[in-house]
PDB file of C-alpha atoms and ligand atoms in Angstrom:
ATOM      1  CA  LEU O   1      -0.321   0.348  -0.002  1.00  0.00           C
ATOM      2  CA  ALA O   2       3.069   2.373   0.772  1.00  0.00           C
ATOM      3  CA  SER O   3       5.371   1.636  -3.090  1.00  0.00           C
ATOM      4  CA  ARG O   4       4.708   3.396  -6.811  1.00  0.00           C
ATOM      5  CA  GLU O   5       3.119   0.739  -7.753  1.00  0.00           C
ATOM      6  CA  PHE O   6       0.403   0.445  -5.745  1.00  0.00           C
ATOM      7  CA  HIS O   7      -0.317   4.153  -6.396  1.00  0.00           C
ATOM      8  CA  ALA O   8       1.739   6.296  -8.964  1.00  0.00           C
ATOM      9  CA  ALA O   9       0.320   9.997  -7.172  1.00  0.00           C
ATOM     10  CA  ASP O  10       1.968  11.097  -4.600  1.00  0.00           C
ATOM     11  CA  SER O  11      -0.155  11.460  -1.679  1.00  0.00           C
ATOM     12  CA  VAL O  12      -1.325  14.502   0.544  1.00  0.00           C
ATOM     13  CA  VAL O  13      -1.429  14.512   4.179  1.00  0.00           C
ATOM     14  CA  TYR O  14      -4.187  17.143   6.286  1.00  0.00           C
ATOM     15  CA  VAL O  15      -3.235  18.017   9.484  1.00  0.00           C
ATOM     16  CA  GLY O  16      -6.404  20.471   9.785  1.00  0.00           C
ATOM     17  CA  LYS O  17      -6.729  22.255   7.038  1.00  0.00           C
ATOM     18  CA  VAL O  18      -2.222  22.095   6.085  1.00  0.00           C
ATOM     19  CA  ARG O  19      -1.633  19.477   3.652  1.00  0.00           C
ATOM     20  CA  ILE O  20       1.757  17.361   3.865  1.00  0.00           C
ATOM     21  CA  GLY O  21       2.770  16.863  -0.021  1.00  0.00           C
ATOM     22  CA  GLY O  22       2.081  17.498  -3.841  1.00  0.00           C
ATOM     23  CA  GLY O  23       4.264  20.151  -3.478  1.00  0.00           C
ATOM     24  CA  SER O  24       2.584  22.409   0.051  1.00  0.00           C
ATOM     25  CA  LEU O  25       5.895  22.608   3.000  1.00  0.00           C
ATOM     26  CA  ALA O  26       5.124  21.670   6.258  1.00  0.00           C
ATOM     27  CA  MET O  27       6.998  23.143   8.621  1.00  0.00           C
ATOM     28  CA  ILE O  28       6.252  21.734  12.054  1.00  0.00           C
ATOM     29  CA  ALA O  29       8.302  23.320  14.636  1.00  0.00           C
ATOM     30  CA  GLY O  30       8.207  23.798  18.886  1.00  0.00           C
ATOM     31  CA  PRO O  31      10.212  22.807  21.683  1.00  0.00           C
ATOM     32  CA  CYS O  32      11.342  19.045  22.699  1.00  0.00           C
ATOM     33  CA  ALA O  33       8.926  18.374  25.583  1.00  0.00           C
ATOM     34  CA  VAL O  34       5.933  20.570  27.100  1.00  0.00           C
ATOM     35  CA  GLU O  35       7.111  22.092  30.208  1.00  0.00           C
ATOM     36  CA  SER O  36       4.207  24.239  31.428  1.00  0.00           C
ATOM     37  CA  TYR O  37       1.738  26.320  30.171  1.00  0.00           C
ATOM     38  CA  GLU O  38       4.173  29.487  29.869  1.00  0.00           C
ATOM     39  CA  GLN O  39       6.289  28.122  27.598  1.00  0.00           C
ATOM     40  CA  MET O  40       4.842  26.539  25.276  1.00  0.00           C
ATOM     41  CA  ASP O  41       3.205  30.026  24.893  1.00  0.00           C
ATOM     42  CA  ILE O  42       6.104  32.092  24.253  1.00  0.00           C
ATOM     43  CA  ILE O  43       7.081  29.425  21.873  1.00  0.00           C
ATOM     44  CA  ALA O  44       4.090  28.864  20.252  1.00  0.00           C
ATOM     45  CA  ARG O  45       4.424  33.126  19.491  1.00  0.00           C
ATOM     46  CA  TYR O  46       7.130  32.429  17.408  1.00  0.00           C
ATOM     47  CA  VAL O  47       6.438  29.140  15.742  1.00  0.00           C
ATOM     48  CA  LYS O  48       3.282  31.607  14.326  1.00  0.00           C
ATOM     49  CA  ALA O  49       5.264  34.133  13.582  1.00  0.00           C
ATOM     50  CA  GLY O  50       7.824  32.312  11.857  1.00  0.00           C
ATOM     51  CA  GLY O  51       5.000  30.342   9.659  1.00  0.00           C
ATOM     52  CA  ALA O  52       5.641  27.588  10.668  1.00  0.00           C
ATOM     53  CA  ASN O  53       2.241  25.401  10.564  1.00  0.00           C
ATOM     54  CA  ILE O  54       2.096  22.580  13.453  1.00  0.00           C
ATOM     55  CA  LEU O  55       3.325  23.029  16.561  1.00  0.00           C
ATOM     56  CA  ARG O  56       5.257  20.456  18.360  1.00  0.00           C
ATOM     57  CA  GLY O  57       6.250  19.269  21.880  1.00  0.00           C
ATOM     58  CA  GLY O  58       5.810  16.341  23.936  1.00  0.00           C
ATOM     59  CA  ALA O  59       4.458  14.961  26.888  1.00  0.00           C
ATOM     60  CA  PHE O  60       5.044  11.689  26.743  1.00  0.00           C
ATOM     61  CA  LYS O  61       9.049  11.416  26.411  1.00  0.00           C
ATOM     62  CA  PRO O  62      10.879   8.427  25.407  1.00  0.00           C
ATOM     63  CA  ARG O  63      14.884   9.500  27.720  1.00  0.00           C
ATOM     64  CA  THR O  64      16.592   7.352  27.211  1.00  0.00           C
ATOM     65  CA  SER O  65      17.263   7.752  30.869  1.00  0.00           C
ATOM     66  CA  PRO O  66      14.394   6.345  33.524  1.00  0.00           C
ATOM     67  CA  TYR O  67      15.620   9.644  36.147  1.00  0.00           C
ATOM     68  CA  ALA O  68      14.972  12.258  32.880  1.00  0.00           C
ATOM     69  CA  PHE O  69      12.151  14.218  32.713  1.00  0.00           C
ATOM     70  CA  GLN O  70       9.560  11.653  31.164  1.00  0.00           C
ATOM     71  CA  GLY O  71       6.999  14.413  30.148  1.00  0.00           C
ATOM     72  CA  LEU O  72       3.811  16.114  32.068  1.00  0.00           C
ATOM     73  CA  GLY O  73       1.817  13.615  30.236  1.00  0.00           C
ATOM     74  CA  GLU O  74      -2.540  14.057  30.147  1.00  0.00           C
ATOM     75  CA  GLU O  75      -1.794  18.066  31.362  1.00  0.00           C
ATOM     76  CA  GLY O  76       1.265  18.324  29.183  1.00  0.00           C
ATOM     77  CA  LEU O  77      -2.058  16.768  26.024  1.00  0.00           C
ATOM     78  CA  LYS O  78      -4.313  19.441  27.189  1.00  0.00           C
ATOM     79  CA  ILE O  79      -1.812  22.388  27.075  1.00  0.00           C
ATOM     80  CA  LEU O  80      -0.689  21.722  24.160  1.00  0.00           C
ATOM     81  CA  ARG O  81      -4.326  21.437  22.912  1.00  0.00           C
ATOM     82  CA  ASP O  82      -5.037  24.789  24.955  1.00  0.00           C
ATOM     83  CA  VAL O  83      -1.762  26.962  22.922  1.00  0.00           C
ATOM     84  CA  GLY O  84      -2.422  25.339  19.114  1.00  0.00           C
ATOM     85  CA  GLN O  85      -6.081  26.191  19.811  1.00  0.00           C
ATOM     86  CA  LYS O  86      -5.293  30.340  21.037  1.00  0.00           C
ATOM     87  CA  TYR O  87      -2.457  30.569  18.141  1.00  0.00           C
ATOM     88  CA  ASP O  88      -4.974  28.641  15.521  1.00  0.00           C
ATOM     89  CA  LEU O  89      -1.788  25.795  14.603  1.00  0.00           C
ATOM     90  CA  PRO O  90      -2.280  21.853  14.958  1.00  0.00           C
ATOM     91  CA  ILE O  91      -0.569  20.574  17.244  1.00  0.00           C
ATOM     92  CA  VAL O  92       0.981  16.992  16.585  1.00  0.00           C
ATOM     93  CA  THR O  93       2.654  14.673  20.070  1.00  0.00           C
ATOM     94  CA  GLU O  94       4.341  11.750  20.937  1.00  0.00           C
ATOM     95  CA  VAL O  95       2.496   8.461  21.295  1.00  0.00           C
ATOM     96  CA  MET O  96       4.822   5.745  22.353  1.00  0.00           C
ATOM     97  CA  ASP O  97       2.616   3.164  23.961  1.00  0.00           C
ATOM     98  CA  PRO O  98      -0.646   1.116  22.344  1.00  0.00           C
ATOM     99  CA  ARG O  99      -2.709   2.255  25.991  1.00  0.00           C
ATOM    100  CA  GLN O 100      -2.483   5.911  25.651  1.00  0.00           C
ATOM    101  CA  VAL O 101      -3.483   5.666  21.489  1.00  0.00           C
ATOM    102  CA  GLU O 102      -7.494   6.692  23.170  1.00  0.00           C
ATOM    103  CA  LEU O 103      -5.818   9.725  25.043  1.00  0.00           C
ATOM    104  CA  VAL O 104      -3.687  11.554  22.876  1.00  0.00           C
ATOM    105  CA  CYS O 105      -5.318  11.280  20.254  1.00  0.00           C
ATOM    106  CA  ARG O 106      -8.906  13.393  22.650  1.00  0.00           C
ATOM    107  CA  TYR O 107      -6.335  15.989  22.351  1.00  0.00           C
ATOM    108  CA  ALA O 108      -3.734  15.696  18.919  1.00  0.00           C
ATOM    109  CA  ASP O 109      -4.158  16.468  15.500  1.00  0.00           C
ATOM    110  CA  MET O 110      -1.690  14.123  14.209  1.00  0.00           C
ATOM    111  CA  LEU O 111      -0.069  11.435  16.239  1.00  0.00           C
ATOM    112  CA  GLN O 112       4.029  11.376  16.282  1.00  0.00           C
ATOM    113  CA  ILE O 113       5.996   7.714  16.332  1.00  0.00           C
ATOM    114  CA  GLY O 114       9.204   8.802  17.317  1.00  0.00           C
ATOM    115  CA  ALA O 115      12.586   6.703  16.836  1.00  0.00           C
ATOM    116  CA  ARG O 116      12.612   4.675  19.463  1.00  0.00           C
ATOM    117  CA  ASN O 117       8.914   3.192  18.574  1.00  0.00           C
ATOM    118  CA  MET O 118       9.885   2.522  15.223  1.00  0.00           C
ATOM    119  CA  GLN O 119       9.229  -1.176  15.017  1.00  0.00           C
ATOM    120  CA  ASN O 120       5.945  -1.456  18.330  1.00  0.00           C
ATOM    121  CA  PHE O 121       4.130  -3.373  15.570  1.00  0.00           C
ATOM    122  CA  ASP O 122       1.473  -2.815  18.223  1.00  0.00           C
ATOM    123  CA  LEU O 123       1.648   0.442  18.849  1.00  0.00           C
ATOM    124  CA  LEU O 124       1.317   1.259  15.133  1.00  0.00           C
ATOM    125  CA  LYS O 125      -1.217  -1.210  14.847  1.00  0.00           C
ATOM    126  CA  GLU O 126      -3.201   0.637  17.462  1.00  0.00           C
ATOM    127  CA  CYS O 127      -2.076   4.171  14.960  1.00  0.00           C
ATOM    128  CA  GLY O 128      -2.942   2.096  11.799  1.00  0.00           C
ATOM    129  CA  ARG O 129      -6.998   2.270  13.604  1.00  0.00           C
ATOM    130  CA  THR O 130      -7.367   6.198  13.958  1.00  0.00           C
ATOM    131  CA  ARG O 131      -8.932   8.688  11.627  1.00  0.00           C
ATOM    132  CA  LYS O 132      -5.216  10.906  13.281  1.00  0.00           C
ATOM    133  CA  PRO O 133      -2.772  11.557   9.989  1.00  0.00           C
ATOM    134  CA  ILE O 134       1.105   9.966  12.206  1.00  0.00           C
ATOM    135  CA  LEU O 135       3.972  11.127  11.574  1.00  0.00           C
ATOM    136  CA  LEU O 136       6.406   8.002  11.058  1.00  0.00           C
ATOM    137  CA  LYS O 137      10.091   8.756  12.298  1.00  0.00           C
ATOM    138  CA  ARG O 138      13.064   6.199  10.920  1.00  0.00           C
ATOM    139  CA  GLY O 139      14.642   4.545  13.775  1.00  0.00           C
ATOM    140  CA  MET O 140      17.733   5.269  14.303  1.00  0.00           C
ATOM    141  CA  SER O 141      18.808   1.708  12.930  1.00  0.00           C
ATOM    142  CA  ALA O 142      16.585   1.491  10.498  1.00  0.00           C
ATOM    143  CA  THR O 143      16.145   1.392   6.667  1.00  0.00           C
ATOM    144  CA  VAL O 144      14.625   3.251   3.998  1.00  0.00           C
ATOM    145  CA  LYS O 145      13.378   0.080   3.412  1.00  0.00           C
ATOM    146  CA  ASP O 146      11.651  -1.084   7.853  1.00  0.00           C
ATOM    147  CA  LEU O 147      11.180   2.739   7.132  1.00  0.00           C
ATOM    148  CA  LEU O 148       8.164   2.076   4.731  1.00  0.00           C
ATOM    149  CA  MET O 149       7.143  -0.949   5.409  1.00  0.00           C
ATOM    150  CA  SER O 150       6.657  -0.192   8.703  1.00  0.00           C
ATOM    151  CA  ALA O 151       4.457   2.539   7.127  1.00  0.00           C
ATOM    152  CA  GLU O 152       2.570  -0.372   5.798  1.00  0.00           C
ATOM    153  CA  TYR O 153       1.397  -1.407   8.948  1.00  0.00           C
ATOM    154  CA  ILE O 154      -0.692   1.603   9.083  1.00  0.00           C
ATOM    155  CA  LEU O 155      -1.428   1.487   5.896  1.00  0.00           C
ATOM    156  CA  ALA O 156      -2.907  -1.836   6.118  1.00  0.00           C
ATOM    157  CA  GLU O 157      -5.107  -0.867   8.989  1.00  0.00           C
ATOM    158  CA  GLY O 158      -7.040   1.508   7.270  1.00  0.00           C
ATOM    159  CA  ASN O 159      -4.929   4.629   7.999  1.00  0.00           C
ATOM    160  CA  HIS O 160      -3.367   6.226   5.007  1.00  0.00           C
ATOM    161  CA  ASP O 161      -2.681   9.436   6.510  1.00  0.00           C
ATOM    162  CA  VAL O 162       1.196   8.051   6.812  1.00  0.00           C
ATOM    163  CA  VAL O 163       3.615  11.192   6.444  1.00  0.00           C
ATOM    164  CA  LEU O 164       7.978   9.978   6.815  1.00  0.00           C
ATOM    165  CA  CYS O 165      10.183  11.598   8.746  1.00  0.00           C
ATOM    166  CA  GLU O 166      13.922  11.409   8.357  1.00  0.00           C
ATOM    167  CA  ARG O 167      15.684  12.298  11.838  1.00  0.00           C
ATOM    168  CA  GLY O 168      19.278  10.676  11.103  1.00  0.00           C
ATOM    169  CA  VAL O 169      20.999   7.235  11.840  1.00  0.00           C
ATOM    170  CA  ARG O 170      23.602   5.791  14.059  1.00  0.00           C
ATOM    171  CA  SER O 171      27.062   6.234  12.781  1.00  0.00           C
ATOM    172  CA  PHE O 172      30.737   6.172  13.969  1.00  0.00           C
ATOM    173  CA  GLU O 173      30.740  10.215  13.619  1.00  0.00           C
ATOM    174  CA  ASP O 174      30.621  11.945  16.931  1.00  0.00           C
ATOM    175  CA  SER O 175      30.895  15.500  15.990  1.00  0.00           C
ATOM    176  CA  THR O 176      26.974  15.069  14.608  1.00  0.00           C
ATOM    177  CA  ARG O 177      23.910  13.783  17.413  1.00  0.00           C
ATOM    178  CA  ASN O 178      23.057  11.251  14.365  1.00  0.00           C
ATOM    179  CA  MET O 179      23.558  11.313  10.401  1.00  0.00           C
ATOM    180  CA  LEU O 180      21.866  12.687   8.358  1.00  0.00           C
ATOM    181  CA  ASP O 181      21.113  10.756   5.206  1.00  0.00           C
ATOM    182  CA  MET O 182      19.740  13.479   2.512  1.00  0.00           C
ATOM    183  CA  SER O 183      19.076  10.114   0.092  1.00  0.00           C
ATOM    184  CA  ALA O 184      16.426   9.286   2.283  1.00  0.00           C
ATOM    185  CA  VAL O 185      14.261  12.141   0.783  1.00  0.00           C
ATOM    186  CA  PRO O 186      14.820  10.516  -2.780  1.00  0.00           C
ATOM    187  CA  ASN O 187      14.711   7.937  -1.899  1.00  0.00           C
ATOM    188  CA  VAL O 188      11.701   7.281  -0.699  1.00  0.00           C
ATOM    189  CA  LYS O 189       9.895   9.226  -3.813  1.00  0.00           C
ATOM    190  CA  VAL O 190      11.046   6.786  -5.822  1.00  0.00           C
ATOM    191  CA  GLN O 191       9.400   3.857  -3.609  1.00  0.00           C
ATOM    192  CA  SER O 192       6.443   5.296  -2.345  1.00  0.00           C
ATOM    193  CA  HIS O 193       4.233   7.490  -2.468  1.00  0.00           C
ATOM    194  CA  LEU O 194       3.730   8.964   0.902  1.00  0.00           C
ATOM    195  CA  PRO O 195       4.770  11.975   2.060  1.00  0.00           C
ATOM    196  CA  ILE O 196       8.145  12.800   3.591  1.00  0.00           C
ATOM    197  CA  ILE O 197       9.789  15.187   6.035  1.00  0.00           C
ATOM    198  CA  VAL O 198      13.209  16.296   7.826  1.00  0.00           C
ATOM    199  CA  ASP O 199      14.380  16.494  11.223  1.00  0.00           C
ATOM    200  CA  PRO O 200      17.420  18.191  10.787  1.00  0.00           C
ATOM    201  CA  SER O 201      16.772  18.781  15.207  1.00  0.00           C
ATOM    202  CA  HIS O 202      17.243  15.382  16.158  1.00  0.00           C
ATOM    203  CA  ALA O 203      19.548  14.118  12.859  1.00  0.00           C
ATOM    204  CA  THR O 204      22.458  16.989  13.974  1.00  0.00           C
ATOM    205  CA  GLY O 205      21.838  17.534  17.368  1.00  0.00           C
ATOM    206  CA  ARG O 206      23.573  21.455  16.802  1.00  0.00           C
ATOM    207  CA  PRO O 207      21.831  24.106  16.847  1.00  0.00           C
ATOM    208  CA  ASP O 208      24.190  25.443  13.713  1.00  0.00           C
ATOM    209  CA  LEU O 209      23.826  22.306  11.472  1.00  0.00           C
ATOM    210  CA  ILE O 210      19.798  23.068  11.997  1.00  0.00           C
ATOM    211  CA  PRO O 211      19.400  25.931   8.965  1.00  0.00           C
ATOM    212  CA  SER O 212      21.886  23.980   5.990  1.00  0.00           C
ATOM    213  CA  MET O 213      20.180  20.947   6.675  1.00  0.00           C
ATOM    214  CA  CYS O 214      16.413  21.885   6.286  1.00  0.00           C
ATOM    215  CA  ARG O 215      17.787  24.019   3.258  1.00  0.00           C
ATOM    216  CA  ALA O 216      18.882  20.654   2.074  1.00  0.00           C
ATOM    217  CA  ALA O 217      15.853  18.401   2.417  1.00  0.00           C
ATOM    218  CA  VAL O 218      13.851  21.165   0.549  1.00  0.00           C
ATOM    219  CA  ALA O 219      15.883  21.461  -2.097  1.00  0.00           C
ATOM    220  CA  ALA O 220      16.105  17.711  -1.804  1.00  0.00           C
ATOM    221  CA  GLY O 221      12.795  17.334  -2.251  1.00  0.00           C
ATOM    222  CA  ALA O 222      11.511  16.861   0.655  1.00  0.00           C
ATOM    223  CA  ASP O 223       7.413  18.194   1.809  1.00  0.00           C
ATOM    224  CA  GLY O 224       8.778  19.163   5.268  1.00  0.00           C
ATOM    225  CA  VAL O 225      10.895  19.989   8.299  1.00  0.00           C
ATOM    226  CA  HIS O 226      10.687  19.450  10.962  1.00  0.00           C
ATOM    227  CA  VAL O 227      12.849  21.738  14.270  1.00  0.00           C
ATOM    228  CA  GLU O 228      12.986  22.019  17.950  1.00  0.00           C
ATOM    229  CA  VAL O 229      12.608  25.734  19.127  1.00  0.00           C
ATOM    230  CA  HIS O 230      13.191  27.051  22.191  1.00  0.00           C
ATOM    231  CA  HIS O 231      13.600  30.306  23.961  1.00  0.00           C
ATOM    232  CA  CYS O 232      15.837  29.552  26.790  1.00  0.00           C
ATOM    233  CA  PRO O 233      17.846  26.466  25.991  1.00  0.00           C
ATOM    234  CA  GLU O 234      19.750  26.249  28.573  1.00  0.00           C
ATOM    235  CA  LYS O 235      16.624  25.937  30.762  1.00  0.00           C
ATOM    236  CA  ALA O 236      14.687  22.900  28.550  1.00  0.00           C
ATOM    237  CA  LEU O 237      13.832  19.930  30.407  1.00  0.00           C
ATOM    238  CA  SER O 238      14.815  18.047  27.254  1.00  0.00           C
ATOM    239  CA  ASP O 239      17.431  18.506  23.988  1.00  0.00           C
ATOM    240  CA  GLY O 240      18.384  21.932  24.907  1.00  0.00           C
ATOM    241  CA  PRO O 241      21.348  21.688  23.742  1.00  0.00           C
ATOM    242  CA  GLN O 242      19.624  20.856  19.426  1.00  0.00           C
ATOM    243  CA  ALA O 243      17.149  23.317  20.551  1.00  0.00           C
ATOM    244  CA  LEU O 244      17.717  26.722  17.911  1.00  0.00           C
ATOM    245  CA  LEU O 245      16.316  30.205  19.511  1.00  0.00           C
ATOM    246  CA  PRO O 246      13.606  31.689  18.321  1.00  0.00           C
ATOM    247  CA  HIS O 247      15.826  34.669  16.096  1.00  0.00           C
ATOM    248  CA  GLN O 248      17.718  31.553  14.734  1.00  0.00           C
ATOM    249  CA  PHE O 249      14.238  30.360  14.222  1.00  0.00           C
ATOM    250  CA  LEU O 250      12.672  32.944  12.701  1.00  0.00           C
ATOM    251  CA  ASP O 251      15.317  33.397  10.265  1.00  0.00           C
ATOM    252  CA  LEU O 252      15.486  29.779   9.765  1.00  0.00           C
ATOM    253  CA  MET O 253      11.684  30.172   8.382  1.00  0.00           C
ATOM    254  CA  GLY O 254      12.059  33.155   6.301  1.00  0.00           C
ATOM    255  CA  ASP O 255      15.215  32.286   4.508  1.00  0.00           C
ATOM    256  CA  LEU O 256      13.036  28.272   3.977  1.00  0.00           C
ATOM    257  CA  ARG O 257       9.966  30.501   2.622  1.00  0.00           C
ATOM    258  CA  ARG O 258      12.180  32.311   0.102  1.00  0.00           C
ATOM    259  CA  LEU O 259      14.180  28.532  -1.227  1.00  0.00           C
ATOM    260  CA  ALA O 260      10.953  26.723  -1.674  1.00  0.00           C
ATOM    261  CA  ALA O 261       9.189  30.216  -4.107  1.00  0.00           C
ATOM    262  CA  ALA O 262      12.067  29.652  -5.856  1.00  0.00           C
ATOM    263  CA  LEU O 263      12.373  26.100  -6.513  1.00  0.00           C
TER     264      LEU O 263
HETATM  265  C1  LIG C 311      11.719  14.550  19.626  1.00  0.00           C
HETATM  266  O1  LIG C 311      10.646  14.453  18.015  1.00  0.00           O
HETATM  267  O2  LIG C 311      10.872  14.768  20.606  1.00  0.00           O
HETATM  268  C2  LIG C 311      11.835  12.376  19.477  1.00  0.00           C
HETATM  269  C3  LIG C 311      11.662  12.225  20.973  1.00  0.00           C
HETATM  270  O3  LIG C 311      12.399  12.038  18.390  1.00  0.00           O
HETATM  271  P1  LIG C 311      12.963  11.329  18.063  1.00  0.00           P
HETATM  272  O4  LIG C 311      12.315   9.761  18.062  1.00  0.00           O
HETATM  273  O5  LIG C 311      13.859  11.496  16.030  1.00  0.00           O
HETATM  274  O6  LIG C 311      14.477  10.435  18.700  1.00  0.00           O
HETATM  275 MN1  LIG C 312      13.621  16.249  20.854  1.00  0.00          MN
END
């Protein structure tokens, strides 16, 4: 179902009124984690001002350490929903467990399946039984074929609204968080009709590299970008070191609009 042979034309996925694919650029932005109403309100104002069209923020966080901040749970979902409504931005947030799907569906416009859960097949099936668009991130050790097979799990349950996300894979290079596989964009496009976006925040882990990798993603034919932004990265409860500052984010959004218009 994910293959080009099955469906020749590029698929378009709607998140609220926002189109992803078929020539429209999705700009997904927000903090790694929802930390408080005030934090989300400040960041969402920049997200809106920059012209991004989907607000992100994690309420259930897949942290490497069980002692690290795990997210605000349902309280975080409420904050994200309220702030999204205030700025008229649809929201995407991660769901980590099949048992959370129903709860997250009550608040979110789009469900994110994180890299660590790309092959959580029960979660894929459960998300496939919802009517919410799904943002499926590539696992850090997954091939492009694995990613497409995971998408297939969702499609096979009847949910055809899947957006893929390249977010870097593990490699020997240790000056970046992961290795951004930009070739995944045209590679997916040859094999599949599904939209694909790029997340240079988790791929590089470095704010100084994010703008150029966003421009490269757009030039490579990506259907959007996904970036983390925080007004006070040193105080962020997760992924602070990779967050763009508001002014860096605003400059980047302007650059991407100009680039997209020129292509
Ligand atoms: C995230 O989007 O905050 C996240 C945890 O991403 P990934 O699953 O790509 O690591
Ligand atoms: Mn993050």
